[in-house]
Structure formats: C-alpha cells, structure tokens
Amino acid sequence: MKRFWNKKKAMLAMGFALLVAMPLLIITEKRLPMLTDNTINPYPEPKDIAASYIQKASENYFYRDFSQASDNYRKAIAIYEERKDMHHVATTYNSLADLYVWAREPEEAEKHYLLAAQYHARIPDLLGQADSIKELADLHVKLENFQKAEKRYSESLDLLKDSKANRVLGSIQEGMGHMYWKANRIPMAIDSFTHARDTLDRKSTRLNSSH
C-alpha cells in the first residue's frame, strides 16, 4: 500500500510540473517563430544588390556550396567595381580567397589574397593590404611552405614599419611565431611571440589612455 501511495505522489508531482511548464513552452513557441524558407539566415535580404549577393555567398559558404558562393562573390565584386568602391572590392576579394582556402584550392586562394592586397593598396589602406598578405603567409604556413610564408610575413611587416602598435601588426608577429615553431626554429618563435605580446600590450595601453 505504501509503495502504491509513493507512486501516486510521484505521478501527481509530474502532472503538476507539466501544468507549470506548459505556459512557458507556449510563450517560447510564440517568441521564436519557425523560418518558412530553406535559409539559415533569419535576417531579411538587404535592399542593396551587392550586399544581397554577399549574404547569399555567405549562406552558400555555410552549406559548402563553394562554386555558388564564388559566383555570388564575383557578382558583388562586379557591382562594387562599377561603383568604384575599392574598399568593398578589396574586402570581397579577401572573402573569396578565404573561400578558396576552405575549398582546398590554394592557388586560387593565393591569387585572390594578392588581388585583395592590390585593391587595398589603391585606396590606399596599408592595414588592409598588410592583413591580406599576412593571410597569404598563414596559408603558406598551413601548407608548410615556410620559405614563402616568411617572405610574405616580411612584406606585410615592411608595410607597417612606420605604423603605431595595432592588431594587424600583432597578428603578423604571432603568425611568424607559429611559423617558426612549426619549422622547429624555437628561439625565433619565442622572439616573435614576445614581439606580438608587446605590440598588443602597447595597443591596449594606447587605447586605454585615449579614453
């Protein structure tokens, strides 16, 4: 009898818990409506046609439809070039290069990182140019082409030789540290990591002092 009573109490407790939780489930369902199309992007399509192509390319990228993503990036680039919007041409070429890295097409990735750097140079945008070349150097590190990587890192460092401490400079130095570490050049790796830390510390100090 006691065992039956305990079981009855447990069932009553579960029923009470469901009654309490049900309104919360209904509210949550109302607040989070289901998407009615096949896209993962919950945001409306941009009114700007170039931005719309970029958004579509990002969705293609997510689904690993690299061919369609590349096509949409190129449509956006054509529009930006017609507008003479060199900044967006450069950044979209950089995104296209990133796409080719994921697609395991390093030759195409290299070509488009260099195109991105060229368009950054036309603005001119030294940080953007150095960052694109640094991304190319990172690619060579992944491929264990350490000599090519070192050359590209040196190019990007040279572009920023007169710059104040900034994120791009710190990331270049950090990238060099990883390259030297993978190449088993440990003292140079430690030296590069130290430079990266010092650069980012100076950047942080400079930002804090400006407030």
CSV table of C-alpha atoms in Angstrom, one decimal:
chain,number,residue,atom,x,y,z
A,1,MET,CA,0.0,0.0,0.0
A,2,LYS,CA,2.8,2.4,0.9
A,3,ARG,CA,4.6,1.6,-2.4
A,4,PHE,CA,1.3,2.4,-4.3
A,5,TRP,CA,1.0,5.7,-2.4
A,6,ASN,CA,4.5,6.8,-3.3
A,7,LYS,CA,3.9,6.0,-6.9
A,8,LYS,CA,0.7,8.0,-6.9
A,9,LYS,CA,2.5,11.0,-5.3
A,10,ALA,CA,5.2,10.8,-8.0
A,11,MET,CA,2.6,10.9,-10.7
A,12,LEU,CA,0.8,13.8,-9.2
A,13,ALA,CA,4.2,15.7,-8.9
A,14,MET,CA,4.9,15.1,-12.6
A,15,GLY,CA,1.5,16.3,-13.6
A,16,PHE,CA,1.9,19.5,-11.5
A,17,ALA,CA,5.3,20.1,-13.1
A,18,LEU,CA,3.8,19.8,-16.6
A,19,LEU,CA,1.0,22.2,-15.7
A,20,VAL,CA,3.6,24.8,-14.5
A,21,ALA,CA,5.8,24.3,-17.6
A,22,MET,CA,3.1,24.4,-20.3
A,23,PRO,CA,2.5,28.2,-20.4
A,24,LEU,CA,6.3,28.7,-20.6
A,25,LEU,CA,6.5,26.4,-23.6
A,26,ILE,CA,3.7,28.2,-25.3
A,27,ILE,CA,5.3,31.6,-24.7
A,28,THR,CA,8.6,30.4,-26.0
A,29,GLU,CA,7.0,29.0,-29.2
A,30,LYS,CA,5.3,32.3,-29.8
A,31,ARG,CA,8.5,34.3,-29.3
A,32,LEU,CA,10.6,32.0,-31.7
A,33,PRO,CA,8.6,31.6,-34.9
A,34,MET,CA,9.9,29.0,-37.3
A,35,LEU,CA,11.5,30.2,-40.5
A,36,THR,CA,9.3,29.5,-43.5
A,37,ASP,CA,12.1,29.1,-46.1
A,38,ASN,CA,15.2,27.0,-46.5
A,39,THR,CA,17.7,29.6,-45.4
A,40,ILE,CA,19.6,29.6,-42.1
A,41,ASN,CA,19.8,33.4,-42.2
A,42,PRO,CA,17.0,35.0,-40.1
A,43,TYR,CA,17.6,38.5,-41.4
A,44,PRO,CA,15.8,40.0,-44.3
A,45,GLU,CA,17.5,40.2,-47.7
A,46,PRO,CA,19.4,43.5,-48.0
A,47,LYS,CA,18.0,46.1,-50.3
A,48,ASP,CA,21.4,46.8,-51.8
A,49,ILE,CA,22.0,44.3,-54.6
A,50,ALA,CA,25.7,43.9,-53.9
A,51,ALA,CA,25.1,43.3,-50.2
A,52,SER,CA,22.4,40.8,-51.2
A,53,TYR,CA,25.0,38.8,-53.2
A,54,ILE,CA,27.4,38.9,-50.3
A,55,GLN,CA,24.7,37.5,-48.0
A,56,LYS,CA,23.8,34.7,-50.5
A,57,ALA,CA,27.5,33.9,-50.8
A,58,SER,CA,27.8,33.6,-47.0
A,59,GLU,CA,24.8,31.1,-47.0
A,60,ASN,CA,26.4,29.1,-49.8
A,61,TYR,CA,29.7,29.2,-47.9
A,62,PHE,CA,27.9,27.7,-44.8
A,63,TYR,CA,26.5,24.9,-46.8
A,64,ARG,CA,29.9,24.3,-48.5
A,65,ASP,CA,28.5,25.2,-51.9
A,66,PHE,CA,31.7,26.8,-52.9
A,67,SER,CA,31.0,27.2,-56.6
A,68,GLN,CA,27.8,29.1,-56.0
A,69,ALA,CA,29.4,31.2,-53.2
A,70,SER,CA,32.3,32.1,-55.6
A,71,ASP,CA,29.7,33.1,-58.3
A,72,ASN,CA,27.8,35.4,-55.8
A,73,TYR,CA,31.0,37.0,-54.5
A,74,ARG,CA,32.1,37.8,-58.1
A,75,LYS,CA,28.7,39.4,-58.9
A,76,ALA,CA,29.1,41.6,-55.8
A,77,ILE,CA,32.7,42.5,-56.9
A,78,ALA,CA,31.5,43.5,-60.4
A,79,ILE,CA,28.9,45.9,-58.8
A,80,TYR,CA,31.5,47.4,-56.4
A,81,GLU,CA,34.0,47.9,-59.2
A,82,GLU,CA,31.3,49.7,-61.3
A,83,ARG,CA,30.7,51.9,-58.3
A,84,LYS,CA,34.5,52.4,-57.9
A,85,ASP,CA,34.1,51.2,-54.3
A,86,MET,CA,37.6,49.9,-53.9
A,87,HIS,CA,37.3,49.2,-50.2
A,88,HIS,CA,34.4,46.7,-50.7
A,89,VAL,CA,36.2,45.2,-53.8
A,90,ALA,CA,39.2,44.5,-51.7
A,91,THR,CA,37.4,43.0,-48.7
A,92,THR,CA,35.2,40.8,-51.0
A,93,TYR,CA,38.3,39.5,-52.8
A,94,ASN,CA,39.7,38.7,-49.3
A,95,SER,CA,36.4,36.8,-48.5
A,96,LEU,CA,36.8,35.0,-51.9
A,97,ALA,CA,40.3,34.0,-51.0
A,98,ASP,CA,39.1,32.6,-47.6
A,99,LEU,CA,36.5,30.6,-49.5
A,100,TYR,CA,39.2,29.0,-51.7
A,101,VAL,CA,41.2,28.1,-48.6
A,102,TRP,CA,38.2,26.2,-47.3
A,103,ALA,CA,37.7,24.6,-50.7
A,104,ARG,CA,41.3,23.4,-50.6
A,105,GLU,CA,42.3,25.4,-53.7
A,106,PRO,CA,45.5,27.1,-52.5
A,107,GLU,CA,46.5,28.5,-55.9
A,108,GLU,CA,43.2,30.3,-56.3
A,109,ALA,CA,43.4,31.5,-52.7
A,110,GLU,CA,46.8,33.0,-53.2
A,111,LYS,CA,45.7,34.7,-56.4
A,112,HIS,CA,42.7,36.3,-54.6
A,113,TYR,CA,44.7,37.4,-51.5
A,114,LEU,CA,47.1,39.2,-53.8
A,115,LEU,CA,44.2,40.8,-55.6
A,116,ALA,CA,42.8,41.9,-52.3
A,117,ALA,CA,46.2,43.4,-51.3
A,118,GLN,CA,46.4,45.2,-54.7
A,119,TYR,CA,43.0,46.9,-54.2
A,120,HIS,CA,43.8,47.8,-50.6
A,121,ALA,CA,47.0,49.5,-52.0
A,122,ARG,CA,44.9,51.5,-54.4
A,123,ILE,CA,42.8,53.2,-51.7
A,124,PRO,CA,45.4,53.3,-50.0
A,125,ASP,CA,44.8,51.1,-46.9
A,126,LEU,CA,48.1,49.9,-45.5
A,127,LEU,CA,46.4,47.9,-42.7
A,128,GLY,CA,44.1,46.1,-45.1
A,129,GLN,CA,47.0,45.5,-47.6
A,130,ALA,CA,49.3,44.1,-44.8
A,131,ASP,CA,46.4,41.9,-43.5
A,132,SER,CA,45.7,40.3,-46.9
A,133,ILE,CA,49.4,39.5,-47.4
A,134,LYS,CA,49.5,38.1,-43.8
A,135,GLU,CA,46.5,35.9,-44.6
A,136,LEU,CA,48.5,34.6,-47.6
A,137,ALA,CA,51.5,33.9,-45.4
A,138,ASP,CA,49.2,32.0,-43.0
A,139,LEU,CA,48.1,29.8,-45.9
A,140,HIS,CA,51.7,29.0,-46.7
A,141,VAL,CA,52.3,28.0,-43.1
A,142,LYS,CA,49.4,25.6,-43.3
A,143,LEU,CA,50.9,24.1,-46.5
A,144,GLU,CA,54.3,24.1,-44.7
A,145,ASN,CA,55.9,26.3,-47.4
A,146,PHE,CA,57.9,28.1,-44.7
A,147,GLN,CA,60.2,30.0,-47.1
A,148,LYS,CA,57.3,31.5,-49.0
A,149,ALA,CA,55.5,32.2,-45.7
A,150,GLU,CA,58.5,34.0,-44.2
A,151,LYS,CA,58.7,36.1,-47.4
A,152,ARG,CA,55.1,37.2,-47.2
A,153,TYR,CA,55.2,37.9,-43.5
A,154,SER,CA,58.3,40.1,-44.1
A,155,GLU,CA,56.4,42.0,-46.9
A,156,SER,CA,53.5,42.7,-44.5
A,157,LEU,CA,55.8,43.8,-41.7
A,158,ASP,CA,57.6,46.2,-44.1
A,159,LEU,CA,54.3,47.8,-45.0
A,160,LEU,CA,53.7,48.6,-41.3
A,161,LYS,CA,57.2,49.6,-40.3
A,162,ASP,CA,56.1,53.2,-39.6
A,163,SER,CA,52.8,52.3,-38.0
A,164,LYS,CA,51.8,52.5,-34.4
A,165,ALA,CA,51.0,49.3,-32.5
A,166,ASN,CA,47.9,47.8,-34.0
A,167,ARG,CA,46.0,44.5,-34.2
A,168,VAL,CA,47.3,43.6,-37.7
A,169,LEU,CA,51.0,44.1,-36.7
A,170,GLY,CA,50.4,41.9,-33.6
A,171,SER,CA,48.8,39.2,-35.7
A,172,ILE,CA,51.7,39.2,-38.2
A,173,GLN,CA,54.2,38.7,-35.4
A,174,GLU,CA,52.1,36.0,-33.8
A,175,GLY,CA,51.8,34.3,-37.2
A,176,MET,CA,55.6,34.4,-37.6
A,177,GLY,CA,55.8,32.8,-34.2
A,178,HIS,CA,53.6,29.9,-35.2
A,179,MET,CA,55.6,29.5,-38.5
A,180,TYR,CA,59.0,29.4,-36.7
A,181,TRP,CA,57.6,26.9,-34.1
A,182,LYS,CA,56.3,24.6,-36.8
A,183,ALA,CA,59.7,24.9,-38.6
A,184,ASN,CA,61.4,24.0,-35.3
A,185,ARG,CA,63.2,27.3,-35.0
A,186,ILE,CA,62.2,27.7,-31.4
A,187,PRO,CA,64.4,30.8,-30.4
A,188,MET,CA,62.9,32.8,-33.3
A,189,ALA,CA,59.4,31.6,-32.4
A,190,ILE,CA,59.8,32.8,-28.8
A,191,ASP,CA,61.2,36.1,-30.1
A,192,SER,CA,58.2,36.6,-32.4
A,193,PHE,CA,55.6,35.7,-29.8
A,194,THR,CA,57.3,38.2,-27.4
A,195,HIS,CA,57.1,40.9,-30.1
A,196,ALA,CA,53.4,40.1,-30.6
A,197,ARG,CA,52.7,40.3,-26.9
A,198,ASP,CA,54.5,43.6,-26.6
A,199,THR,CA,52.7,45.0,-29.6
A,200,LEU,CA,49.3,44.1,-28.3
A,201,ASP,CA,50.1,45.4,-24.9
A,202,ARG,CA,51.2,48.8,-26.4
A,203,LYS,CA,48.0,48.8,-28.5
A,204,SER,CA,45.9,48.2,-25.3
A,205,THR,CA,47.7,50.9,-23.4
A,206,ARG,CA,47.3,53.4,-26.2
A,207,LEU,CA,43.5,52.7,-26.4
A,208,ASN,CA,43.1,53.0,-22.6
A,209,SER,CA,44.9,56.3,-22.5
A,210,SER,CA,42.7,57.8,-25.2
A,211,HIS,CA,39.6,57.3,-23.1
